[in-house]
Amino acid sequence: MDGCIFCMIVRGEIPAKKVLEDDLIIAFDDIAPQAPVHTLIVSREHHAHIGDDVPEVLRSAMMGAVPRVAEAKGIASSGYRTIINTGPDAQQSVHHLHLHVMGGRRMAAGMVSFEEGR
Ligand code: AMP
C-alpha cells in the first residue's frame, strides 16, 4: 500500500534490522525499542489490523513466528511479552498488521497504563 512504512520495509525500499522472514511475514527490530529486545513481526500482505479480514494462514504464521523470534533474540527461556495494538484506544500508530515481541529485562507487574482522565 502506497505510503505505508511497513509495506516499504517489506518491499525493501527502506532498511530494517531483519531478524527472520518467510513467505508470509518479516520480523525486524523496532526503530524505537521500549525494551532491551523489541522486535516486530509484520505481515507481508497489507492489512490494517488484526480485526481486518486477515486470512487464517497469516494469523497462524504470525503467532508461529513468535517463538522463533524469541529464540533468535535469545529470550526464549527468560520470557517475553507479545503485544498487538489495535485501534485508537490501544495507541496503534502504524496501520499495518504487526505484533510486538518484547523482553530482555524483568517487567513490572501490571500490563497496561491509562491516560489520565480517559
Ligand atoms: P504500534 O504503536 O503498535 O502501531 O507500533 C508501531 C511500532 O513501529 C512502534 O513501536 C514504532 O517504533 C515502530 N516503527 C515505526 N517505524 C519503524 C521503522 N521504520 N522501523 C522499525 N520500526 C518502526
PDB file of C-alpha atoms and ligand atoms in Angstrom:
ATOM      1  CA  MET A   1       0.000   0.000   0.000  1.00  0.00           C
ATOM      2  CA  ASP A   2       1.386   3.412  -1.004  1.00  0.00           C
ATOM      3  CA  GLY A   3       2.693   5.487   1.882  1.00  0.00           C
ATOM      4  CA  CYS A   4       2.673   2.598   4.360  1.00  0.00           C
ATOM      5  CA  ILE A   5       6.032   2.427   6.143  1.00  0.00           C
ATOM      6  CA  PHE A   6       5.841  -1.325   6.784  1.00  0.00           C
ATOM      7  CA  CYS A   7       4.906  -2.011   3.136  1.00  0.00           C
ATOM      8  CA  MET A   8       8.050  -0.064   2.213  1.00  0.00           C
ATOM      9  CA  ILE A   9      10.154  -2.266   4.509  1.00  0.00           C
ATOM     10  CA  VAL A  10       8.511  -5.410   3.072  1.00  0.00           C
ATOM     11  CA  ARG A  11       9.391  -4.191  -0.451  1.00  0.00           C
ATOM     12  CA  GLY A  12      12.976  -3.410   0.655  1.00  0.00           C
ATOM     13  CA  GLU A  13      12.580   0.301  -0.077  1.00  0.00           C
ATOM     14  CA  ILE A  14      13.708   1.344   3.394  1.00  0.00           C
ATOM     15  CA  PRO A  15      16.145  -0.526   5.630  1.00  0.00           C
ATOM     16  CA  ALA A  16      15.307  -2.571   8.691  1.00  0.00           C
ATOM     17  CA  LYS A  17      17.316  -4.780  11.038  1.00  0.00           C
ATOM     18  CA  LYS A  18      15.865  -8.105   9.946  1.00  0.00           C
ATOM     19  CA  VAL A  19      15.595 -10.950  12.452  1.00  0.00           C
ATOM     20  CA  LEU A  20      13.885 -13.567  10.271  1.00  0.00           C
ATOM     21  CA  GLU A  21      11.453 -13.855   7.407  1.00  0.00           C
ATOM     22  CA  ASP A  22       9.383 -16.341   5.458  1.00  0.00           C
ATOM     23  CA  ASP A  23       6.774 -16.236   2.690  1.00  0.00           C
ATOM     24  CA  LEU A  24       4.136 -14.562   4.856  1.00  0.00           C
ATOM     25  CA  ILE A  25       5.932 -12.479   7.477  1.00  0.00           C
ATOM     26  CA  ILE A  26       9.040 -10.456   8.122  1.00  0.00           C
ATOM     27  CA  ALA A  27      10.450  -9.757  11.606  1.00  0.00           C
ATOM     28  CA  PHE A  28      12.724  -6.793  12.307  1.00  0.00           C
ATOM     29  CA  ASP A  29      13.834  -4.758  15.297  1.00  0.00           C
ATOM     30  CA  ASP A  30      11.689  -1.810  16.348  1.00  0.00           C
ATOM     31  CA  ILE A  31      13.278   1.534  15.469  1.00  0.00           C
ATOM     32  CA  ALA A  32      12.378   2.957  18.904  1.00  0.00           C
ATOM     33  CA  PRO A  33      12.729  -0.025  21.243  1.00  0.00           C
ATOM     34  CA  GLN A  34      10.792   0.039  24.500  1.00  0.00           C
ATOM     35  CA  ALA A  35      12.633  -2.984  25.917  1.00  0.00           C
ATOM     36  CA  PRO A  36      16.172  -4.382  25.507  1.00  0.00           C
ATOM     37  CA  VAL A  37      14.654  -6.735  22.921  1.00  0.00           C
ATOM     38  CA  HIS A  38      11.825  -5.250  20.874  1.00  0.00           C
ATOM     39  CA  THR A  39      11.132  -6.973  17.588  1.00  0.00           C
ATOM     40  CA  LEU A  40       8.139  -6.573  15.277  1.00  0.00           C
ATOM     41  CA  ILE A  41       6.548  -9.406  13.335  1.00  0.00           C
ATOM     42  CA  VAL A  42       4.907  -7.852  10.289  1.00  0.00           C
ATOM     43  CA  SER A  43       2.664  -9.427   7.646  1.00  0.00           C
ATOM     44  CA  ARG A  44       3.988  -9.126   4.104  1.00  0.00           C
ATOM     45  CA  GLU A  45       0.445  -8.505   2.905  1.00  0.00           C
ATOM     46  CA  HIS A  46      -1.100  -5.192   3.917  1.00  0.00           C
ATOM     47  CA  HIS A  47      -3.899  -5.427   6.481  1.00  0.00           C
ATOM     48  CA  ALA A  48      -4.736  -2.502   8.731  1.00  0.00           C
ATOM     49  CA  HIS A  49      -5.016  -4.584  11.921  1.00  0.00           C
ATOM     50  CA  ILE A  50      -5.892  -7.982  13.360  1.00  0.00           C
ATOM     51  CA  GLY A  51      -9.628  -7.163  13.132  1.00  0.00           C
ATOM     52  CA  ASP A  52      -9.275  -6.765   9.372  1.00  0.00           C
ATOM     53  CA  ASP A  53     -10.120  -9.663   7.070  1.00  0.00           C
ATOM     54  CA  VAL A  54      -6.849 -11.456   7.829  1.00  0.00           C
ATOM     55  CA  PRO A  55      -6.514 -14.952   6.327  1.00  0.00           C
ATOM     56  CA  GLU A  56      -6.260 -17.659   8.972  1.00  0.00           C
ATOM     57  CA  VAL A  57      -2.997 -18.906   7.493  1.00  0.00           C
ATOM     58  CA  LEU A  58      -1.453 -15.459   8.034  1.00  0.00           C
ATOM     59  CA  ARG A  59      -2.727 -15.166  11.614  1.00  0.00           C
ATOM     60  CA  SER A  60      -1.238 -18.541  12.263  1.00  0.00           C
ATOM     61  CA  ALA A  61       2.088 -17.617  10.613  1.00  0.00           C
ATOM     62  CA  MET A  62       2.363 -14.528  12.812  1.00  0.00           C
ATOM     63  CA  MET A  63       1.762 -16.461  16.003  1.00  0.00           C
ATOM     64  CA  GLY A  64       4.062 -19.223  14.817  1.00  0.00           C
ATOM     65  CA  ALA A  65       6.859 -16.700  14.300  1.00  0.00           C
ATOM     66  CA  VAL A  66       6.734 -15.571  17.962  1.00  0.00           C
ATOM     67  CA  PRO A  67       8.790 -18.436  19.483  1.00  0.00           C
ATOM     68  CA  ARG A  68      11.166 -18.351  16.512  1.00  0.00           C
ATOM     69  CA  VAL A  69      11.837 -14.652  17.072  1.00  0.00           C
ATOM     70  CA  ALA A  70      12.262 -15.244  20.817  1.00  0.00           C
ATOM     71  CA  GLU A  71      14.780 -17.985  20.082  1.00  0.00           C
ATOM     72  CA  ALA A  72      16.650 -15.830  17.545  1.00  0.00           C
ATOM     73  CA  LYS A  73      16.823 -12.925  20.022  1.00  0.00           C
ATOM     74  CA  GLY A  74      17.928 -15.121  22.951  1.00  0.00           C
ATOM     75  CA  ILE A  75      14.891 -14.515  25.166  1.00  0.00           C
ATOM     76  CA  ALA A  76      13.071 -17.831  24.760  1.00  0.00           C
ATOM     77  CA  SER A  77      13.848 -19.019  28.279  1.00  0.00           C
ATOM     78  CA  SER A  78      13.982 -15.672  30.114  1.00  0.00           C
ATOM     79  CA  GLY A  79      10.488 -14.806  28.846  1.00  0.00           C
ATOM     80  CA  TYR A  80       8.863 -12.103  26.794  1.00  0.00           C
ATOM     81  CA  ARG A  81       5.646 -10.216  26.197  1.00  0.00           C
ATOM     82  CA  THR A  82       3.708 -10.270  22.933  1.00  0.00           C
ATOM     83  CA  ILE A  83       1.507  -7.286  22.111  1.00  0.00           C
ATOM     84  CA  ILE A  84      -0.840  -6.434  19.250  1.00  0.00           C
ATOM     85  CA  ASN A  85      -2.097  -2.852  19.422  1.00  0.00           C
ATOM     86  CA  THR A  86      -5.409  -2.404  17.625  1.00  0.00           C
ATOM     87  CA  GLY A  87      -7.082   0.953  17.056  1.00  0.00           C
ATOM     88  CA  PRO A  88      -7.048   4.284  18.898  1.00  0.00           C
ATOM     89  CA  ASP A  89      -7.545   3.124  22.498  1.00  0.00           C
ATOM     90  CA  ALA A  90      -4.508   0.869  22.120  1.00  0.00           C
ATOM     91  CA  GLN A  91      -2.482   3.692  20.504  1.00  0.00           C
ATOM     92  CA  GLN A  92      -1.849   1.754  17.295  1.00  0.00           C
ATOM     93  CA  SER A  93       0.435   4.068  15.334  1.00  0.00           C
ATOM     94  CA  VAL A  94       1.308   2.052  12.220  1.00  0.00           C
ATOM     95  CA  HIS A  95      -1.798   0.818  10.447  1.00  0.00           C
ATOM     96  CA  HIS A  96      -0.291  -2.326   9.022  1.00  0.00           C
ATOM     97  CA  LEU A  97      -0.755  -5.614  10.860  1.00  0.00           C
ATOM     98  CA  HIS A  98       2.118  -6.312  13.243  1.00  0.00           C
ATOM     99  CA  LEU A  99       2.912  -7.920  16.546  1.00  0.00           C
ATOM    100  CA  HIS A 100       5.472  -6.781  19.141  1.00  0.00           C
ATOM    101  CA  VAL A 101       7.802  -9.238  20.892  1.00  0.00           C
ATOM    102  CA  MET A 102       9.440  -7.587  23.903  1.00  0.00           C
ATOM    103  CA  GLY A 103      11.799  -8.870  26.546  1.00  0.00           C
ATOM    104  CA  GLY A 104      15.369  -8.945  27.788  1.00  0.00           C
ATOM    105  CA  ARG A 105      14.549  -7.468  31.206  1.00  0.00           C
ATOM    106  CA  ARG A 106      12.098  -8.291  34.010  1.00  0.00           C
ATOM    107  CA  MET A 107       8.904  -6.263  33.568  1.00  0.00           C
ATOM    108  CA  ALA A 108       6.900  -4.732  36.392  1.00  0.00           C
ATOM    109  CA  ALA A 109       3.632  -6.402  37.313  1.00  0.00           C
ATOM    110  CA  GLY A 110       0.537  -4.985  35.624  1.00  0.00           C
ATOM    111  CA  MET A 111       0.135  -4.996  31.903  1.00  0.00           C
ATOM    112  CA  VAL A 112      -1.219  -1.584  30.952  1.00  0.00           C
ATOM    113  CA  SER A 113      -1.335   2.062  31.955  1.00  0.00           C
ATOM    114  CA  PHE A 114      -4.092   4.508  31.011  1.00  0.00           C
ATOM    115  CA  GLU A 115      -4.123   8.163  30.026  1.00  0.00           C
ATOM    116  CA  GLU A 116      -5.131  10.498  32.836  1.00  0.00           C
ATOM    117  CA  GLY A 117      -8.880  11.238  32.780  1.00  0.00           C
ATOM    118  CA  ARG A 118      -9.777   8.823  29.967  1.00  0.00           C
TER     119      ARG A 118
HETATM  120  P1  AMP B   1       2.103   0.356  17.111  1.00  0.00           P
HETATM  121  O1  AMP B   1       2.076   1.551  18.005  1.00  0.00           O
HETATM  122  O2  AMP B   1       1.634  -0.902  17.759  1.00  0.00           O
HETATM  123  O3  AMP B   1       1.397   0.648  15.794  1.00  0.00           O
HETATM  124  O4  AMP B   1       3.629   0.082  16.787  1.00  0.00           O
HETATM  125  C1  AMP B   1       4.324   0.603  15.716  1.00  0.00           C
HETATM  126  C2  AMP B   1       5.783   0.412  16.008  1.00  0.00           C
HETATM  127  O5  AMP B   1       6.502   0.579  14.800  1.00  0.00           O
HETATM  128  C3  AMP B   1       6.355   1.411  17.007  1.00  0.00           C
HETATM  129  O6  AMP B   1       6.882   0.706  18.123  1.00  0.00           O
HETATM  130  C4  AMP B   1       7.446   2.140  16.206  1.00  0.00           C
HETATM  131  O7  AMP B   1       8.577   2.454  16.965  1.00  0.00           O
HETATM  132  C5  AMP B   1       7.746   1.129  15.112  1.00  0.00           C
HETATM  133  N1  AMP B   1       8.289   1.681  13.874  1.00  0.00           N
HETATM  134  C6  AMP B   1       7.829   2.749  13.172  1.00  0.00           C
HETATM  135  N2  AMP B   1       8.584   2.942  12.073  1.00  0.00           N
HETATM  136  C7  AMP B   1       9.524   1.965  12.073  1.00  0.00           C
HETATM  137  C8  AMP B   1      10.610   1.618  11.198  1.00  0.00           C
HETATM  138  N3  AMP B   1      10.883   2.325  10.099  1.00  0.00           N
HETATM  139  N4  AMP B   1      11.375   0.554  11.521  1.00  0.00           N
HETATM  140  C9  AMP B   1      11.125  -0.168  12.632  1.00  0.00           C
HETATM  141  N5  AMP B   1      10.126   0.108  13.488  1.00  0.00           N
HETATM  142  C10 AMP B   1       9.340   1.157  13.218  1.00  0.00           C
END
